[in-house]
PDB file of C-alpha atoms in Angstrom:
ATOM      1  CA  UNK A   1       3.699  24.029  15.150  1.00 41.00           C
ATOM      2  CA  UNK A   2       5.993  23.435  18.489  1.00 40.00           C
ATOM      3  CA  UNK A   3       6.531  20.417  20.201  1.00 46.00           C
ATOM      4  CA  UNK A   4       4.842  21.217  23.070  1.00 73.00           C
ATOM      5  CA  UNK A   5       1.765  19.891  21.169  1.00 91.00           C
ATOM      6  CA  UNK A   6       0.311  16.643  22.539  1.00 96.00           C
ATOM      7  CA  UNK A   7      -2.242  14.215  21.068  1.00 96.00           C
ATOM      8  CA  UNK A   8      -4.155  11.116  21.856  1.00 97.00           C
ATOM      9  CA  UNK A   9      -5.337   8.643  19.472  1.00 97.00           C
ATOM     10  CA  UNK A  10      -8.423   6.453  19.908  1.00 97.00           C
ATOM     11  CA  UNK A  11      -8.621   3.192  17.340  1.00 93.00           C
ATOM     12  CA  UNK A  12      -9.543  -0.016  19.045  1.00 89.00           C
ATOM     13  CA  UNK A  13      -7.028  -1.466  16.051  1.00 88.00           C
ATOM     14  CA  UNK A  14      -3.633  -0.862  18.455  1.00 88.00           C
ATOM     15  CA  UNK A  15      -1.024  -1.258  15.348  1.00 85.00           C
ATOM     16  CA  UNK A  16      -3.318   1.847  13.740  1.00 89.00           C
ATOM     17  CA  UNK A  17      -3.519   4.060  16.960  1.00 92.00           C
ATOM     18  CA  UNK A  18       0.366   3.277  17.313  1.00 92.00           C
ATOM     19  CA  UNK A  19       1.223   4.295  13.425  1.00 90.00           C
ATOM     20  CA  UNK A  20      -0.881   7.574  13.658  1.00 93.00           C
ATOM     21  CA  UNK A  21       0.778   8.421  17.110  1.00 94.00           C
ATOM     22  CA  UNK A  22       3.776   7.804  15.633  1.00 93.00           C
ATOM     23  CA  UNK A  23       3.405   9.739  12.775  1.00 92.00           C
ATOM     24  CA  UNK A  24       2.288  12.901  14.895  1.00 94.00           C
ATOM     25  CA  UNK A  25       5.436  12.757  16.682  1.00 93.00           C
ATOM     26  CA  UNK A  26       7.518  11.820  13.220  1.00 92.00           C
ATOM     27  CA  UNK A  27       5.778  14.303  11.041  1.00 91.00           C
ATOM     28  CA  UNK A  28       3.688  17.059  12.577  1.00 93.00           C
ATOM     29  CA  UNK A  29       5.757  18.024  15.506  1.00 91.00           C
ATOM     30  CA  UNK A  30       3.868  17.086  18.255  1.00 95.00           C
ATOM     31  CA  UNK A  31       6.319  16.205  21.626  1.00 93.00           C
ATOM     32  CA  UNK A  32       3.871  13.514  22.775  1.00 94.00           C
ATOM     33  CA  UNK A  33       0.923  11.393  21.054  1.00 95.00           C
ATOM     34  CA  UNK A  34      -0.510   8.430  23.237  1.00 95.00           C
ATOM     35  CA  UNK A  35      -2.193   5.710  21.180  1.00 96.00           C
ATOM     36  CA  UNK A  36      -5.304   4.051  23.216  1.00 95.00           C
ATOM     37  CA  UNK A  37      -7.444   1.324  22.324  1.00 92.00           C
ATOM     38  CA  UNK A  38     -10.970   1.922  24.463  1.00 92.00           C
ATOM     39  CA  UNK A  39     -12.789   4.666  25.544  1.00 93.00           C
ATOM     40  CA  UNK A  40     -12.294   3.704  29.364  1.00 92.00           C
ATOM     41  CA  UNK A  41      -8.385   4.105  28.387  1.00 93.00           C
ATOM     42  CA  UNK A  42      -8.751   7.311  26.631  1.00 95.00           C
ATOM     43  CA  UNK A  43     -10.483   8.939  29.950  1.00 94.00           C
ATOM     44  CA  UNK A  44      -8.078   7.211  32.556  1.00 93.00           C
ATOM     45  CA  UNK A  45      -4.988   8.931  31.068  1.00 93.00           C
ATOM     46  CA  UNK A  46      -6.633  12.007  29.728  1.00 93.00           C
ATOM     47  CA  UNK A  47      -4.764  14.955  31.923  1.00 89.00           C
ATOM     48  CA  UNK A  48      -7.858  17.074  32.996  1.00 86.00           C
ATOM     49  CA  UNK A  49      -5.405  19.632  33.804  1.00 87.00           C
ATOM     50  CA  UNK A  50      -3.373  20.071  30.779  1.00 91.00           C
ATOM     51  CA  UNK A  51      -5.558  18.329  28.096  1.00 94.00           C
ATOM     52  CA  UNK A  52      -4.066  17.541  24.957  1.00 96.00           C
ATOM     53  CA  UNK A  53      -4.015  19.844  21.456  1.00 96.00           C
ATOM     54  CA  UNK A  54      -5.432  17.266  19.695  1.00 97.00           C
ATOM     55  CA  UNK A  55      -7.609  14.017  19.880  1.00 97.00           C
ATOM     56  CA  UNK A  56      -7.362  11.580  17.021  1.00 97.00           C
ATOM     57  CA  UNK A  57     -10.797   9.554  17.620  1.00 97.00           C
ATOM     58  CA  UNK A  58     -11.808   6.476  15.378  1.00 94.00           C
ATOM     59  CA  UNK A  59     -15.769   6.847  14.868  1.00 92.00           C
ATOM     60  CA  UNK A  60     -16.533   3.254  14.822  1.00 90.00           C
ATOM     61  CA  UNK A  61     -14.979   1.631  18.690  1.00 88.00           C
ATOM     62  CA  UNK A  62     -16.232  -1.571  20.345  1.00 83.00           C
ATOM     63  CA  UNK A  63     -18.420   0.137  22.334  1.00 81.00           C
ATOM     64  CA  UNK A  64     -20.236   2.038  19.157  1.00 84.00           C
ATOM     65  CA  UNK A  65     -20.229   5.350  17.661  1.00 87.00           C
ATOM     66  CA  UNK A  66     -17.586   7.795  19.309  1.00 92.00           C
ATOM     67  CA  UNK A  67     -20.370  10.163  19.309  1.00 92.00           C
ATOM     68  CA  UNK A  68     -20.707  10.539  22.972  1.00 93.00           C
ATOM     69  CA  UNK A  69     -16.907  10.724  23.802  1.00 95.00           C
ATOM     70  CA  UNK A  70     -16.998  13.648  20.737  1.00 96.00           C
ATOM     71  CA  UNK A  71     -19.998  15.459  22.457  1.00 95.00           C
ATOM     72  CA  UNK A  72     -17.955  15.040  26.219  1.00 96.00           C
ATOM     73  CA  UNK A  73     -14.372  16.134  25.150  1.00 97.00           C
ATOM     74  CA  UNK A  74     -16.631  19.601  23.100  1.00 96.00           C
ATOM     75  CA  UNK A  75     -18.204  20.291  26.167  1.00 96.00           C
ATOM     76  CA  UNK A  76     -15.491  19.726  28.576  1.00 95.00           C
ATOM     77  CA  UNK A  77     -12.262  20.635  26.534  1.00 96.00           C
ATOM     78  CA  UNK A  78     -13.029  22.796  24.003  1.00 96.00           C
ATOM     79  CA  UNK A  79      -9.598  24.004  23.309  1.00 95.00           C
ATOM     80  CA  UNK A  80      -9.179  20.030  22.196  1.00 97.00           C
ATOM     81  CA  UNK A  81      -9.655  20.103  18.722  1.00 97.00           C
ATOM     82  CA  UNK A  82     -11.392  16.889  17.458  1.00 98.00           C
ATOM     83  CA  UNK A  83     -10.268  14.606  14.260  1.00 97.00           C
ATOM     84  CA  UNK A  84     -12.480  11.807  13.675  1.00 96.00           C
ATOM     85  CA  UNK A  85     -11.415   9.087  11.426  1.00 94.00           C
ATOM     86  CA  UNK A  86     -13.144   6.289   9.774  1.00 90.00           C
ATOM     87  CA  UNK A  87     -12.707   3.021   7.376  1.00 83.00           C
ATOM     88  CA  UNK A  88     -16.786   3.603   6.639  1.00 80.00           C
ATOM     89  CA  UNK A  89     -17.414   3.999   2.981  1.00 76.00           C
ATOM     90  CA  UNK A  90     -21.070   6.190   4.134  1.00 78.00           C
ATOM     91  CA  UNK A  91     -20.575  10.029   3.810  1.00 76.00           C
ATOM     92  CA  UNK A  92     -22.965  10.364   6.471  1.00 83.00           C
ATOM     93  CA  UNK A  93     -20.307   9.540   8.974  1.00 88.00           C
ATOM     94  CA  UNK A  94     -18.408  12.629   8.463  1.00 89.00           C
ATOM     95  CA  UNK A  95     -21.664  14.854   9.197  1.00 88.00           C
ATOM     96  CA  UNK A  96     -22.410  12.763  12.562  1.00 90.00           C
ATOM     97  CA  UNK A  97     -19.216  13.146  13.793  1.00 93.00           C
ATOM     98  CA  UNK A  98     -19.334  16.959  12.561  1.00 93.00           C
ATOM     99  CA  UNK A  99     -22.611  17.124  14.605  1.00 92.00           C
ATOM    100  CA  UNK A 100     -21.288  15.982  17.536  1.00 94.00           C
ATOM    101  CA  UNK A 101     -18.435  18.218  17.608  1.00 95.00           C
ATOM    102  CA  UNK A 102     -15.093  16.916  15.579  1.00 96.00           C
ATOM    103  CA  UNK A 103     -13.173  19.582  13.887  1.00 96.00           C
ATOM    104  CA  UNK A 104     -12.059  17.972  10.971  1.00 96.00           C
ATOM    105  CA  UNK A 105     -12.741  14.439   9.452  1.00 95.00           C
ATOM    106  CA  UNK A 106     -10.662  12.087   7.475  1.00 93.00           C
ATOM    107  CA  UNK A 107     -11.260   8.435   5.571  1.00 89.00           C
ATOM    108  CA  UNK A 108      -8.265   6.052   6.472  1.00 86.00           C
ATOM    109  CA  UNK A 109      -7.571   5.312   2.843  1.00 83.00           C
ATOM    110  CA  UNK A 110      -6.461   9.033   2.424  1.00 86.00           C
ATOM    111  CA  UNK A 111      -2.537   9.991   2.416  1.00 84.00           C
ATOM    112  CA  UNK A 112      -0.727  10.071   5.098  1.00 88.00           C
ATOM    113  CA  UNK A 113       0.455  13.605   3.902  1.00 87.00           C
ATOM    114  CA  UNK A 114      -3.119  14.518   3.806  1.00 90.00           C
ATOM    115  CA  UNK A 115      -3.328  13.365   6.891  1.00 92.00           C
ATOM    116  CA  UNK A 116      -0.925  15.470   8.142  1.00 92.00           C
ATOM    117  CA  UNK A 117      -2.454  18.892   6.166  1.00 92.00           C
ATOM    118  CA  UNK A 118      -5.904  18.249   8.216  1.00 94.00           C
ATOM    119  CA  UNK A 119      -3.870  18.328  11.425  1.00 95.00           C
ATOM    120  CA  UNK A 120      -2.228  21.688  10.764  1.00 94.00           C
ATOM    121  CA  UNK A 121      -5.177  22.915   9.736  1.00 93.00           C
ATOM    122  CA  UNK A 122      -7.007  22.126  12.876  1.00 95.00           C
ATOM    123  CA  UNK A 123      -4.150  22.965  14.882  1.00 94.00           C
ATOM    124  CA  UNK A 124      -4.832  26.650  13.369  1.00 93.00           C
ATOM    125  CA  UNK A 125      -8.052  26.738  14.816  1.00 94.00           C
ATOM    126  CA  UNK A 126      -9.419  25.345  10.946  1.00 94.00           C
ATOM    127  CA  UNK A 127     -11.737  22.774  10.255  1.00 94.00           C
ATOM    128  CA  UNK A 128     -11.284  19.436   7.864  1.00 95.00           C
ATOM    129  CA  UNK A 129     -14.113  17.683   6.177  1.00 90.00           C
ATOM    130  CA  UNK A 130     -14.871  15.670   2.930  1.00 66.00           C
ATOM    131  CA  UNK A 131     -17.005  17.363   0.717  1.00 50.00           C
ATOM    132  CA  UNK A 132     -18.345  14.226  -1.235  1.00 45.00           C
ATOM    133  CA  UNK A 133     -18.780  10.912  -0.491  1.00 42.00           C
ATOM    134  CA  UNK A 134     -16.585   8.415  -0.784  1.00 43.00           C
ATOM    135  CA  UNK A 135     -15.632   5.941  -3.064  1.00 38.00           C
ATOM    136  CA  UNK A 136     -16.626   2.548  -2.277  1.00 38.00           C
ATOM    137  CA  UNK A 137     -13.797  -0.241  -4.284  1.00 36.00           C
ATOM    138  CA  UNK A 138     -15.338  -3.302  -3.781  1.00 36.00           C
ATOM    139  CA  UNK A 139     -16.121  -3.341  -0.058  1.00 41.00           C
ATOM    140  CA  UNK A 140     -17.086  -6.447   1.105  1.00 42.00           C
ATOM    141  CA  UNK A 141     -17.670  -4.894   4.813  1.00 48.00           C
ATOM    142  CA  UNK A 142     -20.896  -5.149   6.722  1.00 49.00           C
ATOM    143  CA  UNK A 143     -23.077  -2.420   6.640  1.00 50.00           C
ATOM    144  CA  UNK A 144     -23.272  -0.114   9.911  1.00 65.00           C
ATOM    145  CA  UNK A 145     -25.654   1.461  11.334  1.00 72.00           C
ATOM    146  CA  UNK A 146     -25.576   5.276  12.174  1.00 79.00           C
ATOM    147  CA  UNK A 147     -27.543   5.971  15.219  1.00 84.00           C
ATOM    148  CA  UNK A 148     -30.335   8.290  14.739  1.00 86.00           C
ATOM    149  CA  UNK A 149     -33.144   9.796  17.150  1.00 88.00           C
ATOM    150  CA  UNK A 150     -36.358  10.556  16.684  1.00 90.00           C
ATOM    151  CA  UNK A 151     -35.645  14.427  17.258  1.00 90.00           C
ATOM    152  CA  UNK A 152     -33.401  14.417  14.189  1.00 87.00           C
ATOM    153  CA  UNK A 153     -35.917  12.753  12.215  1.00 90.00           C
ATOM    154  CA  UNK A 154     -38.631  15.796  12.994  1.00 91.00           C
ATOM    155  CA  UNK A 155     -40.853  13.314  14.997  1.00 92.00           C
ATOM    156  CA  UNK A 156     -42.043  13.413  18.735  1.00 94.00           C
ATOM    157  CA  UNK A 157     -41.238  10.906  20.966  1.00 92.00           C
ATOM    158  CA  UNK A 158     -44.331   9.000  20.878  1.00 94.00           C
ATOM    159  CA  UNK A 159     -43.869   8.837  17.048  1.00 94.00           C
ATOM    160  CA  UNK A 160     -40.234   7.418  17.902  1.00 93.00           C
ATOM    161  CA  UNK A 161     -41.471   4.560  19.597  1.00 93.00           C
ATOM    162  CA  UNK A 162     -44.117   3.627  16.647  1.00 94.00           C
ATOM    163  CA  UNK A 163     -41.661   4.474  13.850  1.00 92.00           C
ATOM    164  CA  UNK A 164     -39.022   1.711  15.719  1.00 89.00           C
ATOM    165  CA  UNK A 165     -41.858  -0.790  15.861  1.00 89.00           C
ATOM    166  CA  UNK A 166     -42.963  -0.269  12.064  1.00 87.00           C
ATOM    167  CA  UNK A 167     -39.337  -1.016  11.179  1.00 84.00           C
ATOM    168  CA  UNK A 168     -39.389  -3.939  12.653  1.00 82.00           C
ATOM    169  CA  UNK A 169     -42.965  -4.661  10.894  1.00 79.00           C
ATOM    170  CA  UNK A 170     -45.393  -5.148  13.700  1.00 85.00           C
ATOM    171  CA  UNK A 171     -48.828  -4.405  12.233  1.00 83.00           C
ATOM    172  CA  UNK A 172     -50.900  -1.261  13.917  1.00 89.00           C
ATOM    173  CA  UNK A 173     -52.979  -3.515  16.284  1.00 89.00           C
ATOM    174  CA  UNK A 174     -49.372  -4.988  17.600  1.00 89.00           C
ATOM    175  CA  UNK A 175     -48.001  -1.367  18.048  1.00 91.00           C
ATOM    176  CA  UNK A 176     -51.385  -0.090  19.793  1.00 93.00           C
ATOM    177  CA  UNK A 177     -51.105  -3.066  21.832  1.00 92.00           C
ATOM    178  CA  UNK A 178     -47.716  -2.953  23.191  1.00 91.00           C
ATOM    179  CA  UNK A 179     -47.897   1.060  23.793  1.00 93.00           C
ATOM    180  CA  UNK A 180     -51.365   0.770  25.477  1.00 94.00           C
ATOM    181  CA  UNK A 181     -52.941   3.128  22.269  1.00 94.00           C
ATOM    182  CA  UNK A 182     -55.778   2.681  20.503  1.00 94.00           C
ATOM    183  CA  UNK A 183     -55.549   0.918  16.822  1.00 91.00           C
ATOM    184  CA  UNK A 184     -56.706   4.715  15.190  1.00 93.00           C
ATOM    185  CA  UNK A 185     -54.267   6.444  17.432  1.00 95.00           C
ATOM    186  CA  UNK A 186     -51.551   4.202  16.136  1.00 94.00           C
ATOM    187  CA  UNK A 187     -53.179   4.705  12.310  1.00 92.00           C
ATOM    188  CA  UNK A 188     -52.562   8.487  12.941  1.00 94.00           C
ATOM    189  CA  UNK A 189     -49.229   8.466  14.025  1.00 94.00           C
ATOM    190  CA  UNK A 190     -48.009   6.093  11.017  1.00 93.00           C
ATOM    191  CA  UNK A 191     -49.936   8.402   8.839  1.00 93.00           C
ATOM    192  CA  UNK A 192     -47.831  11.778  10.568  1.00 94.00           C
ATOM    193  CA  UNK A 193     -44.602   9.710  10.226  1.00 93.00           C
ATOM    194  CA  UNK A 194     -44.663   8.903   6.665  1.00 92.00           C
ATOM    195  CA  UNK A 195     -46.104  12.566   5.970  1.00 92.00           C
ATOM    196  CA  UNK A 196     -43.100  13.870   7.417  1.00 91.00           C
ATOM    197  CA  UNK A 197     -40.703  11.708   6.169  1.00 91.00           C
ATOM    198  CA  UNK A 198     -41.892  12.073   2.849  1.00 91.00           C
ATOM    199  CA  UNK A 199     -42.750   8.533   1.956  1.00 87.00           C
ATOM    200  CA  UNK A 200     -45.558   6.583   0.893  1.00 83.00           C
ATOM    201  CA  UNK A 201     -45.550   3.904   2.453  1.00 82.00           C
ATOM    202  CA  UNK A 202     -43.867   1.799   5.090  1.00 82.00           C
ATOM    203  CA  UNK A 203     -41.858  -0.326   2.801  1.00 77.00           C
ATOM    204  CA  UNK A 204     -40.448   3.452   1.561  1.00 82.00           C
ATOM    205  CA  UNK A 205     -39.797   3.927   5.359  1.00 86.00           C
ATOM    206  CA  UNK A 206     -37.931   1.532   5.947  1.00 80.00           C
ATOM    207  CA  UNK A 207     -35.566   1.744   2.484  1.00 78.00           C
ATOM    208  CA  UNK A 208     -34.867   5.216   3.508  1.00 82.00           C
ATOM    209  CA  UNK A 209     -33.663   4.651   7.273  1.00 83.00           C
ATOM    210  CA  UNK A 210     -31.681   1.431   5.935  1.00 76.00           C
ATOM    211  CA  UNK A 211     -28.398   1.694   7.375  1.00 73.00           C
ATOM    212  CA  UNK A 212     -29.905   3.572  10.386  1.00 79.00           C
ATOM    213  CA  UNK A 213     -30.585   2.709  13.850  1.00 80.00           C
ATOM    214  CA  UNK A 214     -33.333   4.637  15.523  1.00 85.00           C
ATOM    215  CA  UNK A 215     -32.010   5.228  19.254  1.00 80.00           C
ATOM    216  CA  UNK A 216     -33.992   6.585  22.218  1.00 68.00           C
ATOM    217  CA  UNK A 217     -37.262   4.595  21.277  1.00 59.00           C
TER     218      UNK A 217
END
């Protein structure tokens, strides 16, 4: 590794982007890490003409998810390679942020020398990802919700809409009212979600997709 690598580091929590910038430039080399704290931040002084080796992107931002800003900087800088980080205790963060494009993935309880052997490793052109979930000590955090869509779910869009109206337990002759349906239209599509979802009933529907926010509906 030279030090003509660059980084910048996304964590709305500025004494965290400036310690992981820091460490970069301490530890792994780099000859210029920029901590921001927002995604409009991380865009203004992104150089679209010499974009940098590495972005360091916090999953959870005030805006949400990083998903999106993942998904852009993959399409649009793919020579970028992507390390998303997160305080969340739920494994299923590292396989969003995986989906959406991130390299490598780390927890921000792990070492900082750990931290510093995912870098190298995506700075090889290797990925970095936790293989088990996490272990939660007494977390007193509130829980947050992963954004899912219909699509990932195996539903159509019409069942979308009904599936975010179950969970928030409107009856069938509510649903068929607000989506102009009829009441055995609605019956059908309830019946098609909790086929394909595998549960019984819509209590079991909504346990499963606790900790889940259905988007796009």
């Amino acid at each position: 590794m030279t030090n003509s690598a660059s980084a910048l580091v996304i964590d709305d929590h500025p004494l965290s982007a400036s310690g992981i910038a820091d460490f970069l430039l301490s530890h792994c080399g780099f000859g210029q890490a920029r901590p921001v704290s927002s995604i409009a931040e991380f865009w203004a002084i992104l150089d679209a003409a010499q974009p940098p080796s590495l972005a360091v992107v916090d999953f959870w931002l005030p805006e949400g998810a990083s998903l999106p800003l993942l998904v852009q900087m993959k399409r649009q800088y793919p020579a970028t390679r992507l390390l998303a980080i997160s305080a969340d205790d739920n494994s299923a963060v590292s396989d969003k942020a995986r989906e959406a494009g991130a390299d490598g993935f780390l927890h921000k309880q792990e070492a900082p020398e750990i931290f510093g052997r995912a870098v190298a490793a995506l700075l090889r052109g290797d990925t970095w990802f936790h293989s088990g979930p996490f272990a939660v000590t007494g977390s007193n955090q509130p829980l947050k919700e992963l954004p899912v869509t219909a699509a990932e779910l195996g539903l159509t869009a019409r069942q979308g809409q009904v599936l975010a109206m179950m969970l928030k337990g409107l009856p069938n002759k509510r649903i068929a009212l607000n989506l102009s349906l009829s009441e055995q239209t609605v019956k059908e599509h309830v019946t098609g979600i909790l086929e394909r979802l595998g549960a019984r009933n819509r209590i079991e529907v909504i346990t499963m997709l606790r900790g889940k926010k259905l988007e796009g509906s």
